[in-house]
PDB file of C-alpha atoms in Angstrom:
ATOM      1  CA  MET J   1       0.000   0.000   0.000  1.00 54.00           C
ATOM      2  CA  ASN J   2       1.498   3.354  -1.013  1.00 70.00           C
ATOM      3  CA  SER J   3       1.768   6.291   1.401  1.00 81.00           C
ATOM      4  CA  LEU J   4      -1.010   8.281  -0.286  1.00 81.00           C
ATOM      5  CA  GLN J   5      -3.434   5.394  -0.019  1.00 83.00           C
ATOM      6  CA  SER J   6      -2.417   4.805   3.585  1.00 84.00           C
ATOM      7  CA  THR J   7      -2.980   8.467   4.444  1.00 84.00           C
ATOM      8  CA  ALA J   8      -6.379   8.475   2.752  1.00 87.00           C
ATOM      9  CA  GLN J   9      -7.553   5.369   4.584  1.00 84.00           C
ATOM     10  CA  THR J  10      -6.230   6.295   8.028  1.00 87.00           C
ATOM     11  CA  THR J  11      -5.951  10.060   8.468  1.00 90.00           C
ATOM     12  CA  TYR J  12      -8.908  10.809   6.180  1.00 93.00           C
ATOM     13  CA  SER J  13     -11.106   7.749   6.506  1.00 92.00           C
ATOM     14  CA  PRO J  14     -14.688   8.678   5.512  1.00 92.00           C
ATOM     15  CA  ASP J  15     -16.196   8.384   8.994  1.00 92.00           C
ATOM     16  CA  LYS J  16     -13.414  10.370  10.692  1.00 93.00           C
ATOM     17  CA  ALA J  17     -13.213  13.004   7.972  1.00 95.00           C
ATOM     18  CA  ILE J  18     -16.957  13.653   7.805  1.00 95.00           C
ATOM     19  CA  LYS J  19     -17.169  13.879  11.583  1.00 95.00           C
ATOM     20  CA  LYS J  20     -14.340  16.433  11.682  1.00 96.00           C
ATOM     21  CA  TYR J  21     -15.824  18.319   8.717  1.00 96.00           C
ATOM     22  CA  ALA J  22     -19.125  18.730  10.557  1.00 95.00           C
ATOM     23  CA  SER J  23     -17.360  20.285  13.550  1.00 96.00           C
ATOM     24  CA  LEU J  24     -15.426  22.891  11.540  1.00 95.00           C
ATOM     25  CA  SER J  25     -16.448  26.483  11.080  1.00 92.00           C
ATOM     26  CA  LYS J  26     -17.620  27.585   7.663  1.00 88.00           C
ATOM     27  CA  ASP J  27     -14.331  29.281   6.746  1.00 89.00           C
ATOM     28  CA  ARG J  28     -12.427  26.040   7.445  1.00 94.00           C
ATOM     29  CA  LYS J  29     -14.800  23.581   5.748  1.00 94.00           C
ATOM     30  CA  ARG J  30     -13.733  24.305   2.177  1.00 94.00           C
ATOM     31  CA  PRO J  31      -9.958  23.987   2.800  1.00 95.00           C
ATOM     32  CA  PHE J  32     -10.454  20.751   4.715  1.00 96.00           C
ATOM     33  CA  ARG J  33     -12.755  19.336   2.017  1.00 96.00           C
ATOM     34  CA  ASP J  34     -10.192  20.160  -0.660  1.00 96.00           C
ATOM     35  CA  GLU J  35      -7.400  18.597   1.396  1.00 96.00           C
ATOM     36  CA  VAL J  36      -9.330  15.357   1.794  1.00 95.00           C
ATOM     37  CA  LEU J  37     -10.613  15.317  -1.784  1.00 96.00           C
ATOM     38  CA  PHE J  38      -7.279  15.865  -3.499  1.00 95.00           C
ATOM     39  CA  THR J  39      -5.504  13.387  -1.223  1.00 94.00           C
ATOM     40  CA  TYR J  40      -7.944  10.712  -2.340  1.00 94.00           C
ATOM     41  CA  LEU J  41      -7.728  11.698  -6.001  1.00 94.00           C
ATOM     42  CA  ALA J  42      -3.931  11.533  -5.875  1.00 93.00           C
ATOM     43  CA  ALA J  43      -4.039   8.112  -4.175  1.00 92.00           C
ATOM     44  CA  ILE J  44      -6.465   6.789  -6.787  1.00 91.00           C
ATOM     45  CA  ASP J  45      -4.316   8.166  -9.618  1.00 92.00           C
ATOM     46  CA  ALA J  46      -1.216   6.479  -8.159  1.00 89.00           C
ATOM     47  CA  LYS J  47      -2.988   3.138  -7.897  1.00 87.00           C
ATOM     48  CA  TYR J  48      -4.388   3.458 -11.408  1.00 88.00           C
ATOM     49  CA  ARG J  49      -0.976   4.294 -12.897  1.00 87.00           C
ATOM     50  CA  ASN J  50       0.570   1.246 -11.216  1.00 84.00           C
ATOM     51  CA  PHE J  51      -2.256  -0.897 -12.510  1.00 81.00           C
ATOM     52  CA  VAL J  52      -1.893   0.284 -16.122  1.00 81.00           C
ATOM     53  CA  ILE J  53       1.912  -0.033 -16.038  1.00 80.00           C
ATOM     54  CA  GLY J  54       1.650  -3.573 -14.710  1.00 73.00           C
ATOM     55  CA  LEU J  55      -1.045  -4.456 -17.211  1.00 70.00           C
ATOM     56  CA  THR J  56       0.829  -3.211 -20.280  1.00 69.00           C
ATOM     57  CA  SER J  57       4.170  -4.734 -19.219  1.00 69.00           C
ATOM     58  CA  GLN J  58       2.917  -8.272 -18.689  1.00 58.00           C
ATOM     59  CA  ASN J  59       3.980 -11.164 -20.864  1.00 47.00           C
ATOM     60  CA  LYS J  60       1.458 -11.858 -23.633  1.00 48.00           C
ATOM     61  CA  SER J  61       1.496 -15.606 -23.214  1.00 44.00           C
ATOM     62  CA  GLY J  62       0.076 -18.096 -20.749  1.00 44.00           C
ATOM     63  CA  ASN J  63      -2.099 -16.921 -17.859  1.00 47.00           C
ATOM     64  CA  ALA J  64      -0.311 -13.621 -17.338  1.00 48.00           C
ATOM     65  CA  LEU J  65      -3.425 -11.599 -17.981  1.00 48.00           C
ATOM     66  CA  ALA J  66      -5.598 -13.442 -15.491  1.00 49.00           C
ATOM     67  CA  SER J  67      -2.829 -13.676 -12.893  1.00 48.00           C
ATOM     68  CA  LEU J  68      -2.189  -9.943 -13.163  1.00 47.00           C
ATOM     69  CA  PHE J  69      -5.779  -9.089 -12.441  1.00 49.00           C
ATOM     70  CA  GLY J  70      -5.837 -11.578  -9.591  1.00 48.00           C
ATOM     71  CA  LEU J  71      -2.705  -9.961  -8.151  1.00 41.00           C
ATOM     72  CA  TYR J  72      -4.084  -6.445  -8.311  1.00 43.00           C
ATOM     73  CA  THR J  73      -7.515  -7.283  -6.997  1.00 45.00           C
ATOM     74  CA  SER J  74      -6.104  -9.165  -4.020  1.00 40.00           C
ATOM     75  CA  ALA J  75      -3.345  -6.652  -3.204  1.00 39.00           C
ATOM     76  CA  LEU J  76      -5.050  -3.323  -3.784  1.00 46.00           C
ATOM     77  CA  ALA J  77      -8.056  -2.409  -1.693  1.00 57.00           C
ATOM     78  CA  SER J  78     -10.376   0.385  -2.672  1.00 69.00           C
ATOM     79  CA  VAL J  79      -8.967   3.769  -1.721  1.00 73.00           C
ATOM     80  CA  SER J  80     -12.402   5.209  -1.044  1.00 65.00           C
ATOM     81  CA  SER J  81     -13.901   2.405   1.043  1.00 63.00           C
ATOM     82  CA  GLY J  82     -11.004   0.235   2.204  1.00 57.00           C
ATOM     83  CA  ASN J  83     -12.737  -2.784   0.687  1.00 55.00           C
ATOM     84  CA  LEU J  84     -11.809  -4.604  -2.486  1.00 45.00           C
ATOM     85  CA  ALA J  85     -12.129  -2.186  -5.396  1.00 49.00           C
ATOM     86  CA  THR J  86     -15.323  -2.929  -7.303  1.00 49.00           C
ATOM     87  CA  ALA J  87     -13.914  -1.977 -10.686  1.00 50.00           C
ATOM     88  CA  PHE J  88     -10.838  -4.173 -10.318  1.00 48.00           C
ATOM     89  CA  SER J  89     -12.698  -7.153  -8.867  1.00 43.00           C
ATOM     90  CA  THR J  90     -15.292  -7.242 -11.657  1.00 42.00           C
ATOM     91  CA  SER J  91     -12.520  -6.935 -14.201  1.00 48.00           C
ATOM     92  CA  SER J  92     -10.713  -9.844 -12.580  1.00 46.00           C
ATOM     93  CA  THR J  93     -13.826 -12.013 -12.755  1.00 47.00           C
ATOM     94  CA  PHE J  94     -14.351 -11.056 -16.386  1.00 46.00           C
ATOM     95  CA  PHE J  95     -10.832 -11.897 -17.511  1.00 49.00           C
ATOM     96  CA  GLN J  96     -10.439 -15.048 -15.451  1.00 49.00           C
ATOM     97  CA  GLY J  97     -13.653 -16.373 -16.977  1.00 49.00           C
ATOM     98  CA  ALA J  98     -12.589 -15.411 -20.498  1.00 48.00           C
ATOM     99  CA  GLN J  99      -8.907 -16.350 -20.391  1.00 49.00           C
ATOM    100  CA  GLY J 100      -9.463 -19.572 -22.324  1.00 47.00           C
ATOM    101  CA  ALA J 101     -11.090 -17.725 -25.223  1.00 48.00           C
ATOM    102  CA  LEU J 102      -8.948 -14.581 -25.368  1.00 50.00           C
ATOM    103  CA  ASN J 103      -6.294 -14.241 -27.996  1.00 55.00           C
ATOM    104  CA  LYS J 104      -3.540 -12.607 -25.925  1.00 58.00           C
ATOM    105  CA  ASP J 105      -1.722 -11.008 -28.872  1.00 58.00           C
ATOM    106  CA  LEU J 106      -4.952  -9.502 -30.176  1.00 58.00           C
ATOM    107  CA  PHE J 107      -5.872  -8.254 -26.720  1.00 61.00           C
ATOM    108  CA  TYR J 108      -2.545  -6.594 -25.941  1.00 61.00           C
ATOM    109  CA  GLU J 109      -1.953  -5.109 -29.390  1.00 67.00           C
ATOM    110  CA  GLN J 110      -5.442  -3.901 -30.292  1.00 69.00           C
ATOM    111  CA  THR J 111      -8.105  -4.243 -27.610  1.00 75.00           C
ATOM    112  CA  LEU J 112      -6.126  -3.169 -24.541  1.00 77.00           C
ATOM    113  CA  PRO J 113      -5.201   0.315 -25.864  1.00 83.00           C
ATOM    114  CA  ALA J 114      -8.853   0.954 -26.723  1.00 83.00           C
ATOM    115  CA  LEU J 115      -9.986  -0.126 -23.254  1.00 83.00           C
ATOM    116  CA  ILE J 116      -7.379   2.068 -21.554  1.00 86.00           C
ATOM    117  CA  ASN J 117      -8.504   5.043 -23.654  1.00 88.00           C
ATOM    118  CA  LEU J 118     -12.106   4.441 -22.631  1.00 88.00           C
ATOM    119  CA  MET J 119     -11.141   4.226 -18.950  1.00 88.00           C
ATOM    120  CA  GLU J 120      -9.135   7.438 -19.295  1.00 91.00           C
ATOM    121  CA  ALA J 121     -12.100   9.158 -20.927  1.00 92.00           C
ATOM    122  CA  GLU J 122     -14.426   8.104 -18.104  1.00 91.00           C
ATOM    123  CA  ARG J 123     -11.921   9.187 -15.456  1.00 93.00           C
ATOM    124  CA  THR J 124     -11.558  12.550 -17.190  1.00 95.00           C
ATOM    125  CA  ARG J 125     -15.323  12.992 -17.322  1.00 94.00           C
ATOM    126  CA  VAL J 126     -15.710  12.374 -13.580  1.00 95.00           C
ATOM    127  CA  ARG J 127     -12.702  14.548 -12.711  1.00 96.00           C
ATOM    128  CA  THR J 128     -14.104  17.379 -14.848  1.00 96.00           C
ATOM    129  CA  ASP J 129     -17.418  17.071 -13.023  1.00 96.00           C
ATOM    130  CA  ILE J 130     -15.598  17.359  -9.673  1.00 96.00           C
ATOM    131  CA  LEU J 131     -13.674  20.448 -10.791  1.00 96.00           C
ATOM    132  CA  ARG J 132     -16.885  22.032 -12.054  1.00 96.00           C
ATOM    133  CA  LYS J 133     -18.522  21.491  -8.668  1.00 96.00           C
ATOM    134  CA  LEU J 134     -15.513  22.994  -6.899  1.00 95.00           C
ATOM    135  CA  ALA J 135     -15.605  26.064  -9.144  1.00 93.00           C
ATOM    136  CA  THR J 136     -19.325  26.514  -8.574  1.00 93.00           C
ATOM    137  CA  ASP J 137     -18.849  26.175  -4.829  1.00 93.00           C
ATOM    138  CA  ARG J 138     -16.127  28.832  -4.739  1.00 89.00           C
ATOM    139  CA  THR J 139     -18.459  31.373  -6.337  1.00 86.00           C
ATOM    140  CA  ALA J 140     -21.167  30.741  -3.706  1.00 77.00           C
ATOM    141  CA  ASP J 141     -21.108  33.522  -1.134  1.00 75.00           C
ATOM    142  CA  HIS J 142     -23.542  32.344   1.504  1.00 75.00           C
ATOM    143  CA  ALA J 143     -23.430  28.543   1.437  1.00 83.00           C
ATOM    144  CA  ILE J 144     -21.174  25.597   0.695  1.00 91.00           C
ATOM    145  CA  THR J 145     -22.737  23.911  -2.324  1.00 93.00           C
ATOM    146  CA  TYR J 146     -20.274  21.011  -2.514  1.00 95.00           C
ATOM    147  CA  GLY J 147     -19.877  19.343   0.844  1.00 95.00           C
ATOM    148  CA  LEU J 148     -17.488  16.612   1.892  1.00 96.00           C
ATOM    149  CA  PRO J 149     -20.152  13.828   1.895  1.00 95.00           C
ATOM    150  CA  GLU J 150     -20.902  14.533  -1.783  1.00 96.00           C
ATOM    151  CA  ALA J 151     -17.197  14.728  -2.483  1.00 96.00           C
ATOM    152  CA  PHE J 152     -16.775  11.210  -1.069  1.00 95.00           C
ATOM    153  CA  MET J 153     -19.479   9.992  -3.455  1.00 94.00           C
ATOM    154  CA  ASP J 154     -17.532  11.490  -6.364  1.00 95.00           C
ATOM    155  CA  ILE J 155     -14.325   9.919  -5.054  1.00 94.00           C
ATOM    156  CA  GLY J 156     -16.019   6.540  -5.353  1.00 91.00           C
ATOM    157  CA  ARG J 157     -17.197   7.395  -8.875  1.00 92.00           C
ATOM    158  CA  TYR J 158     -13.668   8.389  -9.834  1.00 93.00           C
ATOM    159  CA  GLU J 159     -12.196   5.125  -8.606  1.00 90.00           C
ATOM    160  CA  ASP J 160     -14.913   3.055 -10.279  1.00 88.00           C
ATOM    161  CA  ALA J 161     -14.243   4.855 -13.571  1.00 88.00           C
ATOM    162  CA  ALA J 162     -11.178   2.605 -13.972  1.00 84.00           C
ATOM    163  CA  SER J 163     -13.355  -0.398 -14.793  1.00 79.00           C
ATOM    164  CA  VAL J 164     -12.139  -2.661 -17.578  1.00 76.00           C
ATOM    165  CA  GLU J 165     -15.476  -4.437 -17.617  1.00 74.00           C
ATOM    166  CA  LYS J 166     -17.325  -1.139 -18.104  1.00 78.00           C
ATOM    167  CA  ALA J 167     -14.875  -0.215 -20.860  1.00 75.00           C
ATOM    168  CA  VAL J 168     -15.556  -3.545 -22.597  1.00 75.00           C
ATOM    169  CA  ALA J 169     -19.290  -2.815 -22.468  1.00 76.00           C
ATOM    170  CA  THR J 170     -18.725   0.672 -23.883  1.00 79.00           C
ATOM    171  CA  LEU J 171     -16.547  -0.718 -26.669  1.00 76.00           C
ATOM    172  CA  ALA J 172     -19.247  -3.247 -27.562  1.00 74.00           C
ATOM    173  CA  LYS J 173     -21.877  -0.485 -27.549  1.00 79.00           C
ATOM    174  CA  GLN J 174     -19.788   1.658 -29.877  1.00 75.00           C
ATOM    175  CA  ALA J 175     -19.320  -1.279 -32.241  1.00 74.00           C
ATOM    176  CA  ALA J 176     -23.079  -1.908 -32.249  1.00 80.00           C
ATOM    177  CA  GLN J 177     -23.760   1.761 -33.015  1.00 79.00           C
ATOM    178  CA  GLU J 178     -21.281   1.706 -35.898  1.00 79.00           C
ATOM    179  CA  LEU J 179     -22.901  -1.456 -37.262  1.00 80.00           C
ATOM    180  CA  THR J 180     -26.359   0.129 -37.071  1.00 83.00           C
ATOM    181  CA  ALA J 181     -25.120   3.251 -38.862  1.00 83.00           C
ATOM    182  CA  ALA J 182     -23.501   1.136 -41.581  1.00 87.00           C
ATOM    183  CA  GLU J 183     -26.667  -0.901 -42.080  1.00 83.00           C
ATOM    184  CA  GLU J 184     -28.785   2.252 -42.296  1.00 85.00           C
ATOM    185  CA  GLU J 185     -26.397   3.719 -44.880  1.00 85.00           C
ATOM    186  CA  GLU J 186     -26.549   0.480 -46.871  1.00 85.00           C
ATOM    187  CA  GLU J 187     -30.361   0.513 -46.792  1.00 84.00           C
ATOM    188  CA  LYS J 188     -30.401   4.155 -47.889  1.00 85.00           C
ATOM    189  CA  GLU J 189     -28.122   3.456 -50.859  1.00 85.00           C
ATOM    190  CA  GLU J 190     -30.142   0.394 -51.823  1.00 85.00           C
ATOM    191  CA  LYS J 191     -33.339   2.451 -51.887  1.00 83.00           C
ATOM    192  CA  ARG J 192     -31.620   5.131 -53.961  1.00 82.00           C
ATOM    193  CA  ARG J 193     -30.333   2.526 -56.416  1.00 82.00           C
ATOM    194  CA  ASN J 194     -33.768   0.937 -56.767  1.00 82.00           C
ATOM    195  CA  GLY J 195     -35.278   4.378 -57.369  1.00 78.00           C
ATOM    196  CA  LEU J 196     -32.797   5.092 -60.153  1.00 78.00           C
ATOM    197  CA  ILE J 197     -33.504   1.725 -61.759  1.00 74.00           C
ATOM    198  CA  ASP J 198     -37.276   2.327 -61.656  1.00 70.00           C
ATOM    199  CA  LYS J 199     -36.833   5.812 -63.096  1.00 68.00           C
ATOM    200  CA  ALA J 200     -34.719   4.497 -65.975  1.00 63.00           C
ATOM    201  CA  GLU J 201     -37.271   1.789 -66.787  1.00 61.00           C
ATOM    202  CA  ASN J 202     -40.209   4.203 -66.637  1.00 64.00           C
ATOM    203  CA  SER J 203     -38.476   6.651 -68.982  1.00 62.00           C
ATOM    204  CA  THR J 204     -38.548   4.122 -71.856  1.00 58.00           C
ATOM    205  CA  ILE J 205     -41.950   2.544 -71.258  1.00 56.00           C
ATOM    206  CA  ASP J 206     -43.686   4.509 -74.093  1.00 56.00           C
ATOM    207  CA  ASP J 207     -40.921   4.004 -76.666  1.00 56.00           C
ATOM    208  CA  PRO J 208     -42.022   1.701 -79.499  1.00 54.00           C
ATOM    209  CA  VAL J 209     -39.886  -1.404 -79.502  1.00 55.00           C
ATOM    210  CA  PRO J 210     -40.225  -4.055 -82.286  1.00 56.00           C
ATOM    211  CA  LEU J 211     -40.425  -7.732 -81.491  1.00 53.00           C
ATOM    212  CA  ASP J 212     -36.810  -8.300 -82.529  1.00 57.00           C
ATOM    213  CA  GLY J 213     -35.657  -5.925 -79.807  1.00 53.00           C
ATOM    214  CA  THR J 214     -34.347  -3.118 -82.096  1.00 54.00           C
ATOM    215  CA  GLU J 215     -35.549   0.391 -81.678  1.00 53.00           C
ATOM    216  CA  VAL J 216     -38.066   1.749 -84.185  1.00 51.00           C
ATOM    217  CA  GLU J 217     -37.058   4.951 -85.951  1.00 57.00           C
ATOM    218  CA  THR J 218     -39.853   7.447 -85.919  1.00 56.00           C
ATOM    219  CA  ASP J 219     -40.244  10.049 -88.705  1.00 58.00           C
ATOM    220  CA  THR J 220     -40.287  13.482 -87.173  1.00 61.00           C
ATOM    221  CA  THR J 221     -40.851  15.297 -90.577  1.00 63.00           C
ATOM    222  CA  PRO J 222     -44.176  17.134 -90.556  1.00 63.00           C
ATOM    223  CA  PRO J 223     -46.712  15.744 -93.068  1.00 63.00           C
ATOM    224  CA  VAL J 224     -47.081  17.501 -96.483  1.00 62.00           C
ATOM    225  CA  ALA J 225     -50.610  18.283 -97.699  1.00 61.00           C
ATOM    226  CA  ASP J 226     -51.798  16.492-100.895  1.00 62.00           C
ATOM    227  CA  PRO J 227     -52.387  19.104-103.682  1.00 61.00           C
ATOM    228  CA  GLU J 228     -55.384  17.145-105.094  1.00 60.00           C
ATOM    229  CA  THR J 229     -57.253  17.426-101.833  1.00 57.00           C
ATOM    230  CA  GLN J 230     -56.919  21.184-101.731  1.00 54.00           C
TER     231      GLN J 230
END
């Protein structure tokens, strides 16, 4: 356990921190909330970086993938709750169940970078939401709009954002959306093609065509009046 995680779980454990927060005067609540919040965020970032480094450096063969997840889920407790991290434990279950079917080379070279990018995007989204709440709170003159209890909820969201299983689900959803878009485009082009074919056929429906299939030449010269009939 790194020092940041140890500090978060001992000095700033949720029950102790919230109790102390409630006893502070208004002018001290915001600084204490920020101190607790950013300690947890830093601890989560450190654990996440170690996880990604270990994941990307593992051997591609054998049971390295499953053993890595087993190692991290058993060794790293949740920063926010002190229990086993939900995101890491579900990921471990997912990969241990799928290890017989996974192509390790394909996973490490293609799928893993996409999953890491999706986890990074989710972490960024939650972190941006936290910063937005902090900015809004600082502009509030008469009340604290972002208290420590809510901050702890966001800390949990931030840690859970590093979920490989959630990233897999997002990747599958994106693939399904791309497939739907491709099918709709194909259907659109098919309808357009059929419309052009029907238009071409309808344009020649009144043209006289002989039985042998050759086109009949029509005389466009205006008729000349017979002198005897005049």
